mmCIF file of C-alpha atoms in Angstrom:
data_model
loop_
_atom_site.group_PDB
_atom_site.id
_atom_site.type_symbol
_atom_site.label_atom_id
_atom_site.label_comp_id
_atom_site.label_asym_id
_atom_site.label_seq_id
_atom_site.Cartn_x
_atom_site.Cartn_y
_atom_site.Cartn_z
ATOM 1 C CA MET A 1 43.753 -55.811 -11.033
ATOM 2 C CA PRO A 2 42.120 -52.505 -11.299
ATOM 3 C CA LYS A 3 44.373 -49.483 -11.523
ATOM 4 C CA ARG A 4 44.754 -47.624 -8.175
ATOM 5 C CA ILE A 5 43.586 -44.058 -8.037
ATOM 6 C CA VAL A 6 45.728 -41.512 -6.412
ATOM 7 C CA PRO A 7 43.857 -38.963 -4.605
ATOM 8 C CA LEU A 8 44.152 -35.470 -6.170
ATOM 9 C CA SER A 9 46.127 -32.615 -4.488
ATOM 10 C CA ASP A 10 44.694 -28.815 -4.227
ATOM 11 C CA LEU A 11 47.555 -27.920 -6.352
ATOM 12 C CA GLN A 12 46.646 -30.449 -9.212
ATOM 13 C CA VAL A 13 43.035 -29.410 -9.076
ATOM 14 C CA ASN A 14 44.028 -25.608 -9.479
ATOM 15 C CA LYS A 15 46.555 -26.276 -12.470
ATOM 16 C CA ALA A 16 44.230 -28.409 -14.359
ATOM 17 C CA LYS A 17 44.156 -26.879 -17.650
ATOM 18 C CA ALA A 18 41.358 -26.938 -20.442
ATOM 19 C CA ALA A 19 42.052 -29.112 -23.661
ATOM 20 C CA GLU A 20 40.118 -29.545 -26.843
ATOM 21 C CA LYS A 21 37.428 -31.944 -25.250
ATOM 22 C CA ASP A 22 36.194 -32.792 -21.632
ATOM 23 C CA TYR A 23 38.289 -34.775 -19.525
ATOM 24 C CA LYS A 24 38.236 -36.123 -15.947
ATOM 25 C CA ILE A 25 40.594 -36.318 -13.229
ATOM 26 C CA PHE A 26 39.542 -38.936 -10.507
ATOM 27 C CA ASP A 27 40.152 -38.463 -6.697
ATOM 28 C CA GLY A 28 38.617 -41.839 -5.480
ATOM 29 C CA GLY A 29 35.535 -43.162 -4.038
ATOM 30 C CA GLY A 30 33.572 -42.042 -7.069
ATOM 31 C CA LEU A 31 34.501 -38.477 -6.808
ATOM 32 C CA TYR A 32 36.163 -36.821 -10.046
ATOM 33 C CA LEU A 33 36.653 -33.281 -11.653
ATOM 34 C CA LEU A 34 35.243 -32.546 -15.202
ATOM 35 C CA VAL A 35 37.603 -29.976 -16.944
ATOM 36 C CA THR A 36 35.466 -28.516 -19.734
ATOM 37 C CA PRO A 37 37.392 -26.908 -23.216
ATOM 38 C CA SER A 38 36.085 -23.543 -21.834
ATOM 39 C CA GLY A 39 38.303 -23.933 -18.553
ATOM 40 C CA GLY A 40 35.162 -24.743 -16.309
ATOM 41 C CA LYS A 41 36.038 -27.215 -13.575
ATOM 42 C CA LEU A 42 32.596 -29.191 -12.189
ATOM 43 C CA TRP A 43 32.674 -31.771 -9.433
ATOM 44 C CA HIS A 44 30.915 -34.976 -9.912
ATOM 45 C CA PHE A 45 30.319 -38.051 -8.054
ATOM 46 C CA LYS A 46 29.490 -41.425 -9.682
ATOM 47 C CA TYR A 47 27.864 -44.325 -7.862
ATOM 48 C CA ARG A 48 25.408 -47.081 -8.172
ATOM 49 C CA PHE A 49 21.977 -47.381 -6.611
ATOM 50 C CA ALA A 50 19.422 -50.095 -7.601
ATOM 51 C CA ASP A 51 21.732 -51.728 -9.742
ATOM 52 C CA LYS A 52 21.895 -48.461 -11.830
ATOM 53 C CA GLU A 53 24.759 -46.285 -12.622
ATOM 54 C CA LYS A 54 23.937 -42.690 -11.541
ATOM 55 C CA LYS A 55 25.785 -39.134 -11.255
ATOM 56 C CA LEU A 56 25.521 -36.381 -8.664
ATOM 57 C CA THR A 57 26.801 -32.757 -9.207
ATOM 58 C CA PHE A 58 28.277 -31.093 -6.371
ATOM 59 C CA GLY A 59 28.987 -27.731 -7.990
ATOM 60 C CA ASN A 60 31.997 -25.839 -9.541
ATOM 61 C CA TYR A 61 35.540 -25.427 -8.388
ATOM 62 C CA PRO A 62 36.911 -23.091 -6.775
ATOM 63 C CA GLU A 63 33.430 -22.165 -5.123
ATOM 64 C CA ILE A 64 33.527 -25.997 -4.062
ATOM 65 C CA SER A 65 36.930 -26.776 -2.666
ATOM 66 C CA LEU A 66 38.536 -30.069 -3.003
ATOM 67 C CA SER A 67 37.756 -30.604 0.649
ATOM 68 C CA ASP A 68 34.345 -29.587 0.491
ATOM 69 C CA ALA A 69 33.695 -31.899 -2.454
ATOM 70 C CA ARG A 70 34.904 -34.764 -0.566
ATOM 71 C CA GLN A 71 32.893 -33.991 2.391
ATOM 72 C CA ARG A 72 29.746 -34.173 -0.026
ATOM 73 C CA ARG A 73 30.922 -37.322 -1.357
ATOM 74 C CA ASP A 74 31.258 -38.903 1.857
ATOM 75 C CA ASN A 75 27.975 -37.766 2.974
ATOM 76 C CA ALA A 76 26.491 -39.164 -0.271
ATOM 77 C CA ARG A 77 28.077 -42.656 0.271
ATOM 78 C CA LYS A 78 26.715 -42.798 3.551
ATOM 79 C CA LEU A 79 23.282 -42.296 2.023
ATOM 80 C CA VAL A 80 23.791 -45.120 -0.512
ATOM 81 C CA ALA A 81 24.922 -47.685 2.167
ATOM 82 C CA ASN A 82 21.762 -46.708 4.221
ATOM 83 C CA GLY A 83 19.565 -47.573 1.131
ATOM 84 C CA VAL A 84 18.755 -43.892 0.341
ATOM 85 C CA ASP A 85 19.410 -42.314 -3.138
ATOM 86 C CA PRO A 86 21.195 -39.233 -2.801
ATOM 87 C CA GLY A 87 20.146 -37.709 -6.002
ATOM 88 C CA GLU A 88 16.522 -38.056 -4.933
ATOM 89 C CA VAL A 89 17.526 -36.323 -1.626
ATOM 90 C CA LYS A 90 18.926 -33.374 -3.853
ATOM 91 C CA LYS A 91 15.807 -33.208 -5.853
ATOM 92 C CA ALA A 92 13.571 -32.996 -2.602
ATOM 93 C CA GLN A 93 15.886 -30.354 -0.940
ATOM 94 C CA LYS A 94 15.717 -28.267 -4.292
ATOM 95 C CA ALA A 95 11.955 -28.394 -4.249
ATOM 96 C CA THR A 96 11.936 -27.450 -0.723
ATOM 97 C CA GLN A 97 14.036 -24.455 -1.444
ATOM 98 C CA THR A 98 11.844 -23.348 -4.473
ATOM 99 C CA GLU A 99 8.752 -23.791 -2.398
ATOM 100 C CA THR A 100 10.146 -21.429 0.262
ATOM 101 C CA ILE A 101 11.341 -18.992 -2.219
ATOM 102 C CA GLU A 102 7.964 -18.871 -3.756
ATOM 103 C CA ASN A 103 6.204 -18.529 -0.563
ATOM 104 C CA SER A 104 8.539 -15.960 1.015
ATOM 105 C CA PHE A 105 7.002 -12.735 2.375
ATOM 106 C CA GLU A 106 8.310 -10.758 -0.493
ATOM 107 C CA VAL A 107 7.225 -12.857 -3.274
ATOM 108 C CA ILE A 108 3.548 -13.061 -1.856
ATOM 109 C CA ALA A 109 3.677 -9.370 -1.116
ATOM 110 C CA ARG A 110 4.620 -8.429 -4.521
ATOM 111 C CA GLU A 111 1.862 -10.677 -5.908
ATOM 112 C CA TRP A 112 -0.682 -8.982 -3.768
ATOM 113 C CA HIS A 113 0.245 -5.770 -4.824
ATOM 114 C CA ALA A 114 0.237 -6.504 -8.498
ATOM 115 C CA LYS A 115 -3.389 -8.000 -8.058
ATOM 116 C CA PHE A 116 -4.727 -4.965 -6.402
ATOM 117 C CA ALA A 117 -2.723 -2.171 -7.730
ATOM 118 C CA HIS A 118 -5.318 -1.363 -10.657
ATOM 119 C CA THR A 119 -7.923 -0.847 -7.790
ATOM 120 C CA TRP A 120 -5.803 1.998 -6.377
ATOM 121 C CA VAL A 121 -4.547 5.486 -7.638
ATOM 122 C CA ALA A 122 -1.392 5.050 -9.333
ATOM 123 C CA SER A 123 0.746 7.204 -7.008
ATOM 124 C CA HIS A 124 -0.748 5.439 -4.054
ATOM 125 C CA ALA A 125 -0.022 2.008 -5.458
ATOM 126 C CA LYS A 126 3.648 3.251 -5.996
ATOM 127 C CA HIS A 127 3.870 4.398 -2.416
ATOM 128 C CA LYS A 128 2.692 1.091 -1.100
ATOM 129 C CA LEU A 129 5.141 -0.847 -2.864
ATOM 130 C CA GLU A 130 8.070 1.600 -2.078
ATOM 131 C CA ARG A 131 7.172 1.497 1.755
ATOM 132 C CA MET A 132 7.495 -2.350 1.416
ATOM 133 C CA GLU A 133 10.660 -2.257 -0.424
ATOM 134 C CA LYS A 134 12.236 0.344 1.952
ATOM 135 C CA ASN A 135 10.963 -0.852 5.481
ATOM 136 C CA VAL A 136 9.987 -4.425 5.136
ATOM 137 C CA PHE A 137 11.592 -6.733 2.535
ATOM 138 C CA PRO A 138 15.110 -6.047 3.640
ATOM 139 C CA TRP A 139 14.186 -7.643 7.151
ATOM 140 C CA ILE A 140 11.418 -10.286 6.479
ATOM 141 C CA GLY A 141 11.245 -10.341 2.818
ATOM 142 C CA ALA A 142 13.081 -13.746 2.292
ATOM 143 C CA LYS A 143 11.506 -15.628 4.945
ATOM 144 C CA PRO A 144 8.555 -17.854 4.331
ATOM 145 C CA ILE A 145 5.350 -15.922 5.021
ATOM 146 C CA SER A 146 3.825 -18.950 7.164
ATOM 147 C CA GLU A 147 6.957 -18.687 9.679
ATOM 148 C CA ILE A 148 6.776 -14.943 10.349
ATOM 149 C CA THR A 149 5.592 -14.399 13.971
ATOM 150 C CA ALA A 150 4.145 -11.503 15.484
ATOM 151 C CA PRO A 151 7.698 -10.565 17.135
ATOM 152 C CA ASP A 152 9.097 -10.693 13.705
ATOM 153 C CA ALA A 153 6.601 -8.150 12.347
ATOM 154 C CA LEU A 154 7.105 -6.039 15.502
ATOM 155 C CA LYS A 155 10.611 -5.914 15.142
ATOM 156 C CA VAL A 156 10.230 -4.370 11.697
ATOM 157 C CA LEU A 157 7.685 -1.823 13.227
ATOM 158 C CA ARG A 158 10.170 -0.772 16.136
ATOM 159 C CA LEU A 159 12.818 0.107 13.628
ATOM 160 C CA LEU A 160 10.262 2.690 12.136
ATOM 161 C CA GLU A 161 9.200 3.919 15.556
ATOM 162 C CA SER A 162 12.855 4.358 16.425
ATOM 163 C CA ARG A 163 13.464 6.622 13.539
ATOM 164 C CA ASN A 164 10.374 8.619 14.494
ATOM 165 C CA LEU A 165 8.295 7.203 11.612
ATOM 166 C CA LEU A 166 5.304 6.464 13.691
ATOM 167 C CA ASP A 167 2.732 7.255 10.838
ATOM 168 C CA THR A 168 4.839 4.926 8.413
ATOM 169 C CA ALA A 169 4.888 2.199 11.184
ATOM 170 C CA HIS A 170 0.988 2.064 11.197
ATOM 171 C CA ARG A 171 0.760 2.245 7.429
ATOM 172 C CA VAL A 172 3.459 -0.668 7.133
ATOM 173 C CA ARG A 173 1.167 -2.825 9.833
ATOM 174 C CA PHE A 174 -1.872 -2.215 7.733
ATOM 175 C CA ASP A 175 -0.226 -3.413 4.358
ATOM 176 C CA CYS A 176 1.487 -6.246 6.163
ATOM 177 C CA GLY A 177 -1.999 -7.326 7.340
ATOM 178 C CA GLN A 178 -3.364 -7.297 3.818
ATOM 179 C CA VAL A 179 -0.436 -9.389 2.574
ATOM 180 C CA PHE A 180 -1.028 -12.175 5.397
ATOM 181 C CA ARG A 181 -4.750 -12.107 4.706
ATOM 182 C CA TYR A 182 -4.061 -12.487 0.954
ATOM 183 C CA ALA A 183 -1.685 -15.540 1.845
ATOM 184 C CA ILE A 184 -4.364 -17.081 4.064
ATOM 185 C CA ALA A 185 -6.907 -16.902 1.244
ATOM 186 C CA THR A 186 -4.500 -18.454 -1.117
ATOM 187 C CA GLY A 187 -3.474 -21.139 1.137
ATOM 188 C CA ARG A 188 0.127 -20.094 1.914
ATOM 189 C CA ALA A 189 -0.436 -19.085 5.575
ATOM 190 C CA ASP A 190 -2.582 -20.090 8.444
ATOM 191 C CA ARG A 191 -2.981 -16.561 10.319
ATOM 192 C CA ASP A 192 -2.188 -12.951 10.367
ATOM 193 C CA PRO A 193 0.423 -12.204 13.204
ATOM 194 C CA THR A 194 -0.092 -8.529 12.949
ATOM 195 C CA ALA A 195 -3.591 -9.172 14.297
ATOM 196 C CA ASP A 196 -1.601 -9.541 17.621
ATOM 197 C CA LEU A 197 0.080 -6.264 17.203
ATOM 198 C CA ARG A 198 -2.994 -4.025 17.753
ATOM 199 C CA GLY A 199 -1.977 -1.678 20.496
ATOM 200 C CA ALA A 200 1.689 -2.336 20.275
ATOM 201 C CA LEU A 201 2.308 1.005 18.575
ATOM 202 C CA PRO A 202 1.516 4.364 20.171
ATOM 203 C CA PRO A 203 -0.932 6.443 18.230
ATOM 204 C CA VAL A 204 0.197 9.075 15.813
ATOM 205 C CA LYS A 205 0.359 12.252 17.817
ATOM 206 C CA GLY A 206 -2.060 15.217 17.153
ATOM 207 C CA GLY A 207 -5.852 15.170 16.947
ATOM 208 C CA HIS A 208 -6.147 16.372 13.494
ATOM 209 C CA HIS A 209 -8.063 14.498 10.939
ATOM 210 C CA ALA A 210 -5.965 12.920 8.285
ATOM 211 C CA ALA A 211 -5.808 15.129 4.701
ATOM 212 C CA PRO A 212 -3.369 15.539 2.183
ATOM 213 C CA THR A 213 -2.412 19.437 1.961
ATOM 214 C CA ASP A 214 0.059 18.940 -0.839
ATOM 215 C CA PRO A 215 -1.702 19.528 -4.141
ATOM 216 C CA ARG A 216 0.184 16.838 -5.760
ATOM 217 C CA GLU A 217 -1.503 14.375 -3.465
ATOM 218 C CA VAL A 218 -4.917 16.071 -3.826
ATOM 219 C CA ALA A 219 -4.947 15.667 -7.438
ATOM 220 C CA PRO A 220 -4.889 12.029 -7.626
ATOM 221 C CA LEU A 221 -7.406 11.792 -4.834
ATOM 222 C CA LEU A 222 -9.851 13.732 -6.783
ATOM 223 C CA ARG A 223 -9.452 11.725 -9.968
ATOM 224 C CA ALA A 224 -9.956 8.663 -7.884
ATOM 225 C CA ILE A 225 -13.166 10.004 -6.686
ATOM 226 C CA ASP A 226 -14.477 10.634 -10.178
ATOM 227 C CA GLY A 227 -13.661 7.418 -11.145
ATOM 228 C CA PHE A 228 -15.391 5.608 -8.142
ATOM 229 C CA THR A 229 -17.644 2.675 -9.362
ATOM 230 C CA GLY A 230 -19.387 2.149 -6.001
ATOM 231 C CA SER A 231 -22.918 3.630 -5.146
ATOM 232 C CA PHE A 232 -23.542 6.676 -7.251
ATOM 233 C CA VAL A 233 -24.893 8.355 -3.858
ATOM 234 C CA VAL A 234 -21.759 7.835 -2.216
ATOM 235 C CA LYS A 235 -19.737 8.913 -5.132
ATOM 236 C CA CYS A 236 -21.592 12.324 -5.255
ATOM 237 C CA ALA A 237 -21.145 12.768 -1.664
ATOM 238 C CA MET A 238 -17.402 12.384 -1.992
ATOM 239 C CA GLN A 239 -17.345 14.725 -4.809
ATOM 240 C CA LEU A 240 -19.029 17.421 -2.732
ATOM 241 C CA ALA A 241 -16.948 16.841 0.198
ATOM 242 C CA PRO A 242 -13.914 18.671 -0.936
ATOM 243 C CA LEU A 243 -15.985 21.322 -2.501
ATOM 244 C CA LEU A 244 -18.170 22.249 0.193
ATOM 245 C CA PHE A 245 -15.536 21.233 3.123
ATOM 246 C CA VAL A 246 -18.351 21.056 5.622
ATOM 247 C CA ARG A 247 -18.581 18.870 8.574
ATOM 248 C CA PRO A 248 -19.206 15.279 7.547
ATOM 249 C CA GLY A 249 -22.480 15.177 9.610
ATOM 250 C CA GLU A 250 -23.605 18.375 7.860
ATOM 251 C CA LEU A 251 -23.156 16.769 4.556
ATOM 252 C CA ARG A 252 -24.689 13.455 4.953
ATOM 253 C CA ALA A 253 -27.904 14.855 6.566
ATOM 254 C CA ALA A 254 -28.149 17.620 4.017
ATOM 255 C CA GLU A 255 -31.892 17.794 3.175
ATOM 256 C CA TRP A 256 -33.395 18.809 -0.276
ATOM 257 C CA SER A 257 -35.413 21.451 1.264
ATOM 258 C CA GLU A 258 -32.148 23.458 2.419
ATOM 259 C CA ILE A 259 -31.030 23.480 -0.975
ATOM 260 C CA ASP A 260 -31.719 26.212 -3.585
ATOM 261 C CA LEU A 261 -30.206 25.294 -6.781
ATOM 262 C CA GLU A 262 -31.534 28.385 -8.561
ATOM 263 C CA ASN A 263 -29.793 30.779 -6.266
ATOM 264 C CA ALA A 264 -26.711 28.248 -5.715
ATOM 265 C CA GLU A 265 -27.139 28.382 -1.819
ATOM 266 C CA TRP A 266 -27.278 25.648 0.826
ATOM 267 C CA ASN A 267 -28.890 26.722 4.312
ATOM 268 C CA ILE A 268 -27.842 24.644 6.855
ATOM 269 C CA PRO A 269 -30.342 25.123 9.929
ATOM 270 C CA PRO A 270 -29.090 25.809 13.490
ATOM 271 C CA ALA A 271 -30.070 22.313 14.782
ATOM 272 C CA ARG A 272 -27.502 20.509 12.558
ATOM 273 C CA MET A 273 -24.610 22.743 13.198
ATOM 274 C CA LYS A 274 -21.902 21.998 15.796
ATOM 275 C CA MET A 275 -22.283 25.759 17.224
ATOM 276 C CA LYS A 276 -25.977 25.694 16.798
ATOM 277 C CA ILE A 277 -25.798 28.750 14.542
ATOM 278 C CA SER A 278 -27.567 28.785 11.030
ATOM 279 C CA HIS A 279 -24.830 28.358 8.131
ATOM 280 C CA LEU A 280 -24.852 29.387 4.447
ATOM 281 C CA VAL A 281 -22.753 27.592 1.842
ATOM 282 C CA PRO A 282 -22.529 28.930 -1.503
ATOM 283 C CA LEU A 283 -22.566 26.448 -4.144
ATOM 284 C CA SER A 284 -19.945 26.612 -7.072
ATOM 285 C CA ARG A 285 -21.215 25.872 -10.620
ATOM 286 C CA GLN A 286 -19.541 22.433 -10.135
ATOM 287 C CA ALA A 287 -21.384 21.682 -6.730
ATOM 288 C CA VAL A 288 -24.748 22.545 -8.549
ATOM 289 C CA GLU A 289 -23.899 20.368 -11.682
ATOM 290 C CA ILE A 290 -23.445 17.646 -9.084
ATOM 291 C CA LEU A 291 -26.697 18.181 -7.323
ATOM 292 C CA LYS A 292 -28.593 18.403 -10.424
ATOM 293 C CA GLU A 293 -27.340 15.075 -11.627
ATOM 294 C CA LEU A 294 -28.160 13.639 -8.122
ATOM 295 C CA GLN A 295 -31.642 14.912 -7.909
ATOM 296 C CA PRO A 296 -33.398 12.677 -10.361
ATOM 297 C CA LEU A 297 -32.528 9.567 -8.258
ATOM 298 C CA THR A 298 -32.850 11.151 -4.598
ATOM 299 C CA GLY A 299 -35.062 14.360 -5.035
ATOM 300 C CA HIS A 300 -38.165 12.341 -3.921
ATOM 301 C CA SER A 301 -36.544 11.676 -0.801
ATOM 302 C CA ARG A 302 -36.237 13.976 2.290
ATOM 303 C CA TYR A 303 -32.582 13.555 2.311
ATOM 304 C CA VAL A 304 -30.004 14.383 -0.435
ATOM 305 C CA PHE A 305 -28.022 11.250 0.547
ATOM 306 C CA PRO A 306 -30.419 8.788 1.766
ATOM 307 C CA CYS A 307 -29.456 5.517 3.072
ATOM 308 C CA HIS A 308 -29.530 2.633 0.793
ATOM 309 C CA ARG A 309 -31.339 0.416 3.234
ATOM 310 C CA SER A 310 -34.088 2.849 4.311
ATOM 311 C CA PRO A 311 -34.556 6.222 2.343
ATOM 312 C CA LEU A 312 -36.430 7.350 5.772
ATOM 313 C CA ARG A 313 -32.701 7.911 7.159
ATOM 314 C CA CYS A 314 -29.660 9.751 5.851
ATOM 315 C CA MET A 315 -26.552 8.201 4.504
ATOM 316 C CA SER A 316 -24.401 6.206 7.107
ATOM 317 C CA ASP A 317 -21.806 8.245 9.039
ATOM 318 C CA ASN A 318 -19.161 5.671 7.584
ATOM 319 C CA ALA A 319 -20.244 5.780 3.925
ATOM 320 C CA VAL A 320 -17.708 8.392 2.513
ATOM 321 C CA ASN A 321 -14.757 6.814 4.712
ATOM 322 C CA ALA A 322 -15.754 3.295 3.579
ATOM 323 C CA GLY A 323 -15.731 4.649 -0.076
ATOM 324 C CA LEU A 324 -12.348 6.113 0.465
ATOM 325 C CA ARG A 325 -11.125 2.884 2.039
ATOM 326 C CA ARG A 326 -12.824 0.875 -1.030
ATOM 327 C CA MET A 327 -10.242 2.878 -3.160
ATOM 328 C CA GLY A 328 -7.182 2.130 -1.275
ATOM 329 C CA PHE A 329 -6.932 5.451 0.699
ATOM 330 C CA GLU A 330 -6.150 4.462 4.468
ATOM 331 C CA LYS A 331 -7.421 6.255 7.425
ATOM 332 C CA SER A 332 -4.037 7.956 8.149
ATOM 333 C CA GLU A 333 -4.124 9.454 4.677
ATOM 334 C CA ILE A 334 -7.720 10.907 4.230
ATOM 335 C CA THR A 335 -10.832 11.100 6.166
ATOM 336 C CA GLY A 336 -14.295 12.553 5.399
ATOM 337 C CA HIS A 337 -13.628 15.367 8.041
ATOM 338 C CA GLY A 338 -9.902 15.722 6.424
ATOM 339 C CA PHE A 339 -11.273 17.553 3.207
ATOM 340 C CA ARG A 340 -11.859 20.640 5.843
ATOM 341 C CA ALA A 341 -8.153 20.793 6.546
ATOM 342 C CA MET A 342 -7.323 20.180 3.013
ATOM 343 C CA ALA A 343 -9.521 23.327 1.963
ATOM 344 C CA ARG A 344 -8.343 25.312 5.122
ATOM 345 C CA THR A 345 -4.538 24.968 4.116
ATOM 346 C CA ILE A 346 -4.564 25.138 0.483
ATOM 347 C CA LEU A 347 -6.994 28.163 0.283
ATOM 348 C CA ASP A 348 -4.540 29.904 2.772
ATOM 349 C CA GLU A 349 -1.032 28.820 1.709
ATOM 350 C CA VAL A 350 -1.582 28.220 -2.157
ATOM 351 C CA LEU A 351 -4.482 30.349 -3.208
ATOM 352 C CA GLU A 352 -3.724 33.123 -0.758
ATOM 353 C CA VAL A 353 -7.434 33.908 0.355
ATOM 354 C CA ARG A 354 -7.881 36.081 3.368
ATOM 355 C CA THR A 355 -7.951 33.900 6.414
ATOM 356 C CA ASP A 356 -11.435 35.474 7.779
ATOM 357 C CA PHE A 357 -13.183 34.489 4.669
ATOM 358 C CA ILE A 358 -12.052 30.941 5.043
ATOM 359 C CA GLU A 359 -12.841 30.593 8.922
ATOM 360 C CA HIS A 360 -16.512 32.020 7.997
ATOM 361 C CA GLN A 361 -16.884 29.469 5.506
ATOM 362 C CA LEU A 362 -15.668 26.812 7.790
ATOM 363 C CA ALA A 363 -18.507 28.088 10.445
ATOM 364 C CA HIS A 364 -15.682 28.776 13.012
ATOM 365 C CA VAL A 365 -17.078 31.195 15.707
ATOM 366 C CA VAL A 366 -14.179 33.363 15.576
ATOM 367 C CA LYS A 367 -14.754 36.968 16.657
ATOM 368 C CA ASP A 368 -13.470 40.123 14.407
ATOM 369 C CA PRO A 369 -11.472 43.017 16.040
ATOM 370 C CA ASN A 370 -14.648 44.664 16.756
ATOM 371 C CA GLY A 371 -15.857 41.602 18.981
ATOM 372 C CA THR A 372 -18.579 40.648 16.312
ATOM 373 C CA ALA A 373 -18.933 36.934 16.303
ATOM 374 C CA TYR A 374 -19.756 34.783 13.131
ATOM 375 C CA ASN A 375 -22.976 35.394 11.244
ATOM 376 C CA ARG A 376 -24.308 33.513 8.224
ATOM 377 C CA THR A 377 -24.173 36.301 5.675
ATOM 378 C CA LYS A 378 -20.864 38.056 6.661
ATOM 379 C CA TYR A 379 -18.447 38.334 3.861
ATOM 380 C CA LEU A 380 -21.074 36.427 1.642
ATOM 381 C CA PRO A 381 -20.057 38.224 -1.718
ATOM 382 C CA GLN A 382 -16.226 37.212 -0.966
ATOM 383 C CA ARG A 383 -17.044 33.699 -0.073
ATOM 384 C CA ARG A 384 -19.076 32.994 -3.121
ATOM 385 C CA GLN A 385 -16.275 34.221 -4.999
ATOM 386 C CA MET A 386 -13.855 31.997 -2.969
ATOM 387 C CA MET A 387 -15.908 29.031 -3.309
ATOM 388 C CA GLN A 388 -16.073 29.190 -6.989
ATOM 389 C CA GLN A 389 -12.294 29.914 -7.208
ATOM 390 C CA TRP A 390 -11.713 26.842 -4.890
ATOM 391 C CA ALA A 391 -13.714 24.544 -7.296
ATOM 392 C CA ASP A 392 -12.140 25.730 -10.412
ATOM 393 C CA TYR A 393 -8.790 25.262 -8.949
ATOM 394 C CA LEU A 394 -9.681 21.781 -8.054
ATOM 395 C CA ASP A 395 -10.725 21.302 -11.485
ATOM 396 C CA THR A 396 -7.350 22.345 -12.835
ATOM 397 C CA LEU A 397 -5.720 19.962 -10.371
ATOM 398 C CA LYS A 398 -7.751 17.125 -11.530
ATOM 399 C CA SER A 399 -6.653 17.869 -15.317
ATOM 400 C CA GLY A 400 -3.315 18.328 -14.415
ATOM 401 C CA GLU A 401 -3.283 21.908 -15.960
ATOM 402 C CA GLU A 402 -2.218 23.567 -12.674
ATOM 403 C CA LYS A 403 1.623 23.858 -12.098
ATOM 404 C CA ILE A 404 1.997 22.421 -8.885
ATOM 405 C CA ARG A 405 4.662 24.262 -6.497
#
């Protein structure tokens, strides 16, 4: 006659002491507690399935109490009675959990970031990940990416909006969209829910064109432009944009006939100026070097920056912005027009250049105290000096020699 097993009590389980070897304390119905020499206590369930003796582990005591272990044993016995192997069920559940973790938004977002970070400026890549870590991962990071809905994503954006971080909300939506599209491309999501959120956020207030005005942000932008690997014509346009800070339409439509490399001047005719007044742009030594390097390639054309499809037209109005986006800079960070605001602010606040010199070089029609409006040659010697000072300053930023305040 088999020995009758007396069910365990909580006190017995709690007071079970370690011995020199493993030993078992049985509770009945296949459940027992394994006590190890190190003092560990592990619940096991022994059962037979398909004429084979098998074992299932439920976890450690006290994390898994006696009553919890008994409930798990009873559930497992029901599976056996219905012809289901509880061991295989546990394996399937574990596999599902692993797949869920591997396909979580945070895991895929970090994978996306690691894959593309080398295409961005280091500081830009760092800021992208930090935005995710602070504003996205705590709320939807653990959720399977295929289960995230538009309302889930909107909730994250609304939290930022409620903290008056509207610009950050727009950037987060942009980054999340890239993560979702990456997940679609790698077969782990079916659609991008952020596409449904177009118009859900109010636009960022202020009509100014985005531009970095902190020298610490300008330096990596300039280095990224110098390292641009796309079209050489577009690269030259992007290099000249911060040096000359003219309007994008004036830059892209520049003609070789307007440029005097010997005297380092660019004379823009009235027809192409916003105020219909001719404009003179002194060319720094760095600007002349860029134009001389470009001249053998496009000097036979009417335009300094001809369209790559047809040299009879100038470069597309989106070429510079597209180049900036290709390097990972978003519309909310910098646009082609933003280089004007960048120069205006830093020349005034950092280099402390007289405002009227800057305004004349920006071709702003501002009357002086005597009521005299802008003219193309006013303050020309001072503006020549300013443009060279500005170009030299940008070089020191790129080289890291300038002590940024």
